[in-house]
Coordinates of C-alpha atoms in Angstrom, one line a residue:
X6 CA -16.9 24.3 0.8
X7 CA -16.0 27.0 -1.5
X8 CA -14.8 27.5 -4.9
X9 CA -10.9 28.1 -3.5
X10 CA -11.3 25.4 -0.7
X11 CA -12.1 22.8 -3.5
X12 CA -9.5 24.0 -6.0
X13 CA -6.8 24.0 -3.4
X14 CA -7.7 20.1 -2.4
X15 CA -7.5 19.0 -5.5
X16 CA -4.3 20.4 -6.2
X17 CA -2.9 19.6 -3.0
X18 CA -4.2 15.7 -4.0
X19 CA -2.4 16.3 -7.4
X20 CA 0.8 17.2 -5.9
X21 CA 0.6 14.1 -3.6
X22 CA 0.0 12.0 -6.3
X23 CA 2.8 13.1 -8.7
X24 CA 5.4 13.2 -5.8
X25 CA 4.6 10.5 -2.9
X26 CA 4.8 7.6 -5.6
X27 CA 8.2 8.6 -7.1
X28 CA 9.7 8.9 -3.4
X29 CA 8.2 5.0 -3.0
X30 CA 10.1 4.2 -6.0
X31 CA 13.6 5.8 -4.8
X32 CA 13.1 4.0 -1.8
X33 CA 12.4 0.8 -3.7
X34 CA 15.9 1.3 -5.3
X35 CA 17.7 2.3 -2.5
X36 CA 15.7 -1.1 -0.1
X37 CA 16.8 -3.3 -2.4
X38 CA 20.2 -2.0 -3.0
X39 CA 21.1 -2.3 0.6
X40 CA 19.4 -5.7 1.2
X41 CA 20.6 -7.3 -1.7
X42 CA 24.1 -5.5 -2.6
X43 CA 22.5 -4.0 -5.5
X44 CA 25.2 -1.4 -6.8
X45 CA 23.7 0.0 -9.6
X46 CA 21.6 2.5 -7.6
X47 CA 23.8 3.1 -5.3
X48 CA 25.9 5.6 -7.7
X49 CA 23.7 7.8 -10.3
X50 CA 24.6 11.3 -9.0
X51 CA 27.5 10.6 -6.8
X52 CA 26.3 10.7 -2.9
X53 CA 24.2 7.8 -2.4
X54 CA 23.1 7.5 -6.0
X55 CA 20.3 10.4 -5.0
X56 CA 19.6 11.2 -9.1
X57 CA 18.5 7.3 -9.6
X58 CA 15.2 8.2 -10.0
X59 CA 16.3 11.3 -12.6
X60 CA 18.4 8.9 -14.5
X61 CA 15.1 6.3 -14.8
X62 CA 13.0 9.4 -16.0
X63 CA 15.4 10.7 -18.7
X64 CA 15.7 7.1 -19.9
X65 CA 11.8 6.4 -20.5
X66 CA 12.0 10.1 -22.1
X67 CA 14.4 8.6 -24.5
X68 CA 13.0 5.4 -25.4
X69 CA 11.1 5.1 -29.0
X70 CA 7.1 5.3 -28.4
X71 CA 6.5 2.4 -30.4
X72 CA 2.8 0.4 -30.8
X73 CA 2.7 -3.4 -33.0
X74 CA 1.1 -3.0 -36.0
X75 CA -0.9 -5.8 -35.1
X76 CA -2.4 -4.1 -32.1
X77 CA -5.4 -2.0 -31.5
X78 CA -4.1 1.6 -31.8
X79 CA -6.3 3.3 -29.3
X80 CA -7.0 0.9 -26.6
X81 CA -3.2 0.3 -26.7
X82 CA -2.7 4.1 -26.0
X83 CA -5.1 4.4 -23.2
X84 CA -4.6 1.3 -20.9
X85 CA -1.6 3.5 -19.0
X86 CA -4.2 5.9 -18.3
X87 CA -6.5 3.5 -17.6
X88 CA -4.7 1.8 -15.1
X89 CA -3.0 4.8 -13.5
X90 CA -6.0 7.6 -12.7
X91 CA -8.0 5.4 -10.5
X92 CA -5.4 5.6 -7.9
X93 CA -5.4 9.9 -8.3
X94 CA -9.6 9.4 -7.3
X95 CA -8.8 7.1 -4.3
X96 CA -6.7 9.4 -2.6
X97 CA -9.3 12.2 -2.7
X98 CA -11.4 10.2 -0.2
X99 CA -9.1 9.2 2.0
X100 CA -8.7 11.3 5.0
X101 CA -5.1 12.1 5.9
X102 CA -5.8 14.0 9.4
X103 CA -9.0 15.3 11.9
X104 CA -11.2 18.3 11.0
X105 CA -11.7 17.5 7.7
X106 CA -8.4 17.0 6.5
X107 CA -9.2 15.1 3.3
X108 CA -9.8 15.6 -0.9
X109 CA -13.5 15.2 -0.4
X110 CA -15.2 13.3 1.9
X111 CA -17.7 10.5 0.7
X112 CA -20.7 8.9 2.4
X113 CA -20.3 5.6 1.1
X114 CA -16.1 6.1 1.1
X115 CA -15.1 2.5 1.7
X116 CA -17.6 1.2 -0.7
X117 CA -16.0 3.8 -3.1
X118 CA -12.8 3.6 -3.0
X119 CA -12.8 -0.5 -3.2
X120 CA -14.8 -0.2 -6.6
X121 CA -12.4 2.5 -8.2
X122 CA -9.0 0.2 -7.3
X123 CA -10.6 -2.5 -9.2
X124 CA -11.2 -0.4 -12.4
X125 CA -7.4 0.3 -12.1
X126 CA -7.3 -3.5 -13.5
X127 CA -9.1 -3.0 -16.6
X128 CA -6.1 -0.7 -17.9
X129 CA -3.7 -3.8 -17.2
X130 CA -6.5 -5.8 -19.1
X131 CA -6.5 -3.3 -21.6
X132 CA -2.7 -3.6 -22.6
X133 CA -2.9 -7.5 -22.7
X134 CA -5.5 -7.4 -25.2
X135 CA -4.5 -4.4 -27.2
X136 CA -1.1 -5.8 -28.0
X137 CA -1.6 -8.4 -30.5
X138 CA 0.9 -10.7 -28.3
X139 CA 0.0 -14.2 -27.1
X140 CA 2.3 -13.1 -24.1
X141 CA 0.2 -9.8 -23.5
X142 CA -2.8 -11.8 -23.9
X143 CA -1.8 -14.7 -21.1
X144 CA -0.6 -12.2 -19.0
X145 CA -4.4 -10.1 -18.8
X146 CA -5.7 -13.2 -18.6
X147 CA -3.7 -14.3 -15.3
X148 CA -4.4 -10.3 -14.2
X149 CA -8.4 -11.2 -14.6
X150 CA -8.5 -14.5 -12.7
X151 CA -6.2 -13.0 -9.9
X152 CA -8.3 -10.1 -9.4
X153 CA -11.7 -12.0 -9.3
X154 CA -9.2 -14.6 -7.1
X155 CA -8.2 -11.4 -4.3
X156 CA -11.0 -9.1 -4.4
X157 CA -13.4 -11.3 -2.4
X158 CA -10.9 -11.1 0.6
X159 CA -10.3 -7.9 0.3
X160 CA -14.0 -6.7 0.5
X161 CA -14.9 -8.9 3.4
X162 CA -11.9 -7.5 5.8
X163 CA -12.9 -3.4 4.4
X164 CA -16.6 -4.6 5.6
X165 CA -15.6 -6.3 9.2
X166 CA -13.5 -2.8 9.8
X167 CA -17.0 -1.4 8.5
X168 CA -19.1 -3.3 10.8
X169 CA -17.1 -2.1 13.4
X170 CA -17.7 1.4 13.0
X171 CA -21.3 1.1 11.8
X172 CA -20.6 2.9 9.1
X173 CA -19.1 2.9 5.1
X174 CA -17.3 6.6 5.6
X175 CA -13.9 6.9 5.9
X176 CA -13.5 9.7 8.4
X177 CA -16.7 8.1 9.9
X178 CA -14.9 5.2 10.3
X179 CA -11.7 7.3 11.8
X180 CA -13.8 8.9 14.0
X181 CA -15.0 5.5 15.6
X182 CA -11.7 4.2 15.8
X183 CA -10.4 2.8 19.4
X184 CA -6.8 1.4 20.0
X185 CA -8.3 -2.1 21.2
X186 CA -9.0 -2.2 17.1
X187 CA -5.3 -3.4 15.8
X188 CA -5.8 -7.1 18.4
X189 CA -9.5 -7.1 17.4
X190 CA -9.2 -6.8 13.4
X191 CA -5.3 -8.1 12.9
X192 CA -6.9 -11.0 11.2
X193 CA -8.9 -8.7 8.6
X194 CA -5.5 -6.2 8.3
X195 CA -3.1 -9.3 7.3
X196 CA -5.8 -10.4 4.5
X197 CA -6.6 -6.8 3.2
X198 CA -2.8 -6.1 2.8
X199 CA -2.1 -9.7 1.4
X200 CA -5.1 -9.0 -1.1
X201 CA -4.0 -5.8 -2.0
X202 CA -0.6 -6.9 -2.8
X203 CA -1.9 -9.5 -4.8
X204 CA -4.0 -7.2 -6.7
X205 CA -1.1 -4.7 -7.4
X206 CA 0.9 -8.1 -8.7
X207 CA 3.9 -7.5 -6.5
X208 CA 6.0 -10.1 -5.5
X209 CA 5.6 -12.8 -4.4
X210 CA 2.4 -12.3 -6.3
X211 CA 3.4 -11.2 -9.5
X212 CA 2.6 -14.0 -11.5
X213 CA 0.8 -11.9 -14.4
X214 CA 4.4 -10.6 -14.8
X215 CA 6.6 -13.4 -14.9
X216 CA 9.2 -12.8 -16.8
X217 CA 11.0 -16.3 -16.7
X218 CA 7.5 -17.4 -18.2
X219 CA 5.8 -14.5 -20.1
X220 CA 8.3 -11.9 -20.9
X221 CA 6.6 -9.2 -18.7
X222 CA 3.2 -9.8 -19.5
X223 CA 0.1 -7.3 -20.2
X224 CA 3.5 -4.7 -20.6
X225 CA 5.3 -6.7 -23.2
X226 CA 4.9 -4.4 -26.0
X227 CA 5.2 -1.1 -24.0
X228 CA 8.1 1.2 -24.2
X229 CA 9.1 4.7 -23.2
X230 CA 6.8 7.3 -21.2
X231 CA 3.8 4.5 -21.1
X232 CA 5.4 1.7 -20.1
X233 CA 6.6 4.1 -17.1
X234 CA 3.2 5.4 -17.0
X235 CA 2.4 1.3 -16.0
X236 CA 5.5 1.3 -13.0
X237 CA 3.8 4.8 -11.7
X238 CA 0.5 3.0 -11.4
X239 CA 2.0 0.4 -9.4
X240 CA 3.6 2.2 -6.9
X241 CA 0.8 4.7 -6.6
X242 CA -1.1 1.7 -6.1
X243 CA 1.4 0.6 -2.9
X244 CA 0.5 4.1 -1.6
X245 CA -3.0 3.5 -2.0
X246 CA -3.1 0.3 -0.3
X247 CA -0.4 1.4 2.3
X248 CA -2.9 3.8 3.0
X249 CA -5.8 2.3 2.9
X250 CA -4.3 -0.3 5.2
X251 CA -3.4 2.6 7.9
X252 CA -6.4 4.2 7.9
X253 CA -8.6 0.8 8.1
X254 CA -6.2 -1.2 10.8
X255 CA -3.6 0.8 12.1
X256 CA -5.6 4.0 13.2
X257 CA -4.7 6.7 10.8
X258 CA -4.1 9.8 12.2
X259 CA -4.6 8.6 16.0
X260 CA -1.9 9.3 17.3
X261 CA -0.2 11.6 20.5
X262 CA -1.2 14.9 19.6
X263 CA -3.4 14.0 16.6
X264 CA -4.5 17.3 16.3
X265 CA -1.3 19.0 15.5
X266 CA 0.5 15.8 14.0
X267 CA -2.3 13.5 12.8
X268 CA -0.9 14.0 9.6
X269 CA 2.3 13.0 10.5
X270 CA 1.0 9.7 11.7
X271 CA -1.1 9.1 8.7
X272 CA 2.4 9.5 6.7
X273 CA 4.5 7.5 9.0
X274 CA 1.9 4.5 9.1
X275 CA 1.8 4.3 5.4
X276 CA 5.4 4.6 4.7
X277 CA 6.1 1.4 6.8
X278 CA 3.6 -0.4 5.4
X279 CA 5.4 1.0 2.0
X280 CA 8.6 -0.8 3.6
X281 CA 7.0 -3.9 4.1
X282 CA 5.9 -3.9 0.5
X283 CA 9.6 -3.7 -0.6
X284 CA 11.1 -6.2 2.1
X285 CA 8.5 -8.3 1.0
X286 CA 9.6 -8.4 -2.6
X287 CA 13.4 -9.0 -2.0
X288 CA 12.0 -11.8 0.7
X289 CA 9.8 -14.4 -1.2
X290 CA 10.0 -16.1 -4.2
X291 CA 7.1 -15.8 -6.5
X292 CA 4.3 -18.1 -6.0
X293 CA 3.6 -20.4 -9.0
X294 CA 0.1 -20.0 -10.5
X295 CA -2.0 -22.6 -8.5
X296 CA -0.3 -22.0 -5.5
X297 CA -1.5 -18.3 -5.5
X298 CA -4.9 -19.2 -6.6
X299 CA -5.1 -21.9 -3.6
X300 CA -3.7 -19.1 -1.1
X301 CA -6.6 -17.0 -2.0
X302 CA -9.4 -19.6 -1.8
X303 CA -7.9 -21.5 1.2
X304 CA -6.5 -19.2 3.3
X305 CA -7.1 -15.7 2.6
X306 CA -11.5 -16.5 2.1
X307 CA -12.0 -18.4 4.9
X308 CA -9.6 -16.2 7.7
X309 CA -11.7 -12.9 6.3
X310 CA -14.9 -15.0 6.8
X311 CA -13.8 -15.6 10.9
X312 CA -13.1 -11.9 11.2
X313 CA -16.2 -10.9 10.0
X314 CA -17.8 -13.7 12.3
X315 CA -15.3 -12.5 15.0
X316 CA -16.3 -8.9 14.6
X317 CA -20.1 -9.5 14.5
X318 CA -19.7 -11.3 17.7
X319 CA -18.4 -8.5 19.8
X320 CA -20.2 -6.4 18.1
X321 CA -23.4 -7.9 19.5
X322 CA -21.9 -8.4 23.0
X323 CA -20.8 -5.0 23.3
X324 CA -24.2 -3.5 22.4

């Protein structure tokens, strides 16, 4: 890989990163205006409210940057940045199509890009802490205990998908891929995507956020550009996870023709599972503290403990 080749992936991944999340938000707006006779959207621009998103952006431009006097100056400025770049990093090492098609392949991919979504936490973390606000401070706290809560799930579907493949790379694990994978690791797809909603805090998970209980939590006391920095994180963390969840469960790029269109397929996977998302949060009600703790405990836990048991099993009859 030369010089150009590596430039011209990491501006390609830059361009992705800066574009697909905004579309995921315009869709958000446009989901929930349709299931839920939202009207608002529905008319920025004229046709279909298409300049929603334009009128959002010019409306963070315009807020007042303002930080508590109270709060830790410097950690309060770099929790948006905290939270958001993780996501740019994931996206380099997941692969998007055959032949290479990816920001950089990694030996250890899976492993990778499961420890650099959790640092996107300690930005939400940050903010709470940084804000001098009890409400901040309860809401980073409910961010902490929901991470440690979701992220043992999480991990144990990635490694039954893992297992599978006999190996931790991402395009290693595409490669391996057969279509008798979807029956076989539904069980360890359902928890990964739970778990990664719950980690993003949408609803019905969004608890750390409750704003009938907390105001909006770690984000209280942001405004302007880097309280929109905080929203960008959170849908370029439902393309991550979309993503993720395609290329883990639903195949990827496999696909007829994968080839020529494996790209397409990668694309098409993870903007249904971006769909879901959204139906998801004009669906459900928001779980109340305990009852998202037991979820993950009771229900998530033990159903990614019998894939993995499930998985180990055929593994060993198959060889």
């Amino acid at each position: 890989m030369n010089l150009f080749d590596t430039v011209l992936r990491c501006v390609a991944t830059l361009v992705v990163f800066l574009t697909l999340p905004l579309v995921i938000g315009q869709t958000e707006h446009k989901v929930m205006a349709h299931m839920q006779g939202r009207l608002g959207p529905m008319y920025a621009g004229g046709f279909h409210g298409w300049a929603q998103l334009i009128a959002d952006g010019v409306k963070f431009a315009q807020k007042e940057d303002i930080v508590p006097a109270g709060a830790d100056r410097r950690i309060f400025q770099l929790a948006p940045a905290v939270s958001l770049l993780p996501y740019l990093l994931v996206l380099l090492a997941i692969p998007v199509g055959p032949g290479g098609f990816v920001g950089q392949a990694v030996d250890a991919g899976l492993f990778f890009v499961l420890a650099v979504m959790g640092v996107g936490v300690i930005g939400k973390l940050m903010a709470g802490w940084a804000s001098a606000n009890k409400f901040s401070l309860l809401g980073g706290l409910r961010t902490a205990a929901q991470l440690m809560s979701y992220e043992l799930p999480m991990v144990l579907a990635a490694a039954s998908v893992a297992m599978a493949a006999g190996t931790l790379s991402l395009p290693g694990i595409m490669d391996a891929w057969e279509w008798y994978w979807i029956p076989w690791q539904l069980i360890g797809g359902f928890v990964f995507f739970t778990a990664g909603l719950a980690e993003l805090q949408r609803p019905p998970f969004d608890m750390p956020v409750a704003d009938s209980e907390i105001i909006f939590g770690a984000y209280t006391e942001y405004t302007g550009l880097r309280f929109a920095l905080f929203l960008l994180s959170e849908y370029a963390g439902i393309l991550v996870v979309s993503a993720l969840t395609a290329v883990l469960f639903l195949g990827g790029w496999h696909g007829p023709l994968p080839d020529q269109l494996g790209w397409l397929w990668t694309l098409l996977k993870t903007f249904a599972l971006a769909f879901v998302v959204i139906w998801l949060r004009v669906t459900y009600p928001r779980l109340r503290e305990d009852q998202l703790m037991r979820f993950a405990w009771t229900a998530l836990i033990p159903l990614a403990l019998v894939q993995l048991a499930l998985t180990g099993i055929i593994k060993v009859a198959i060889s």
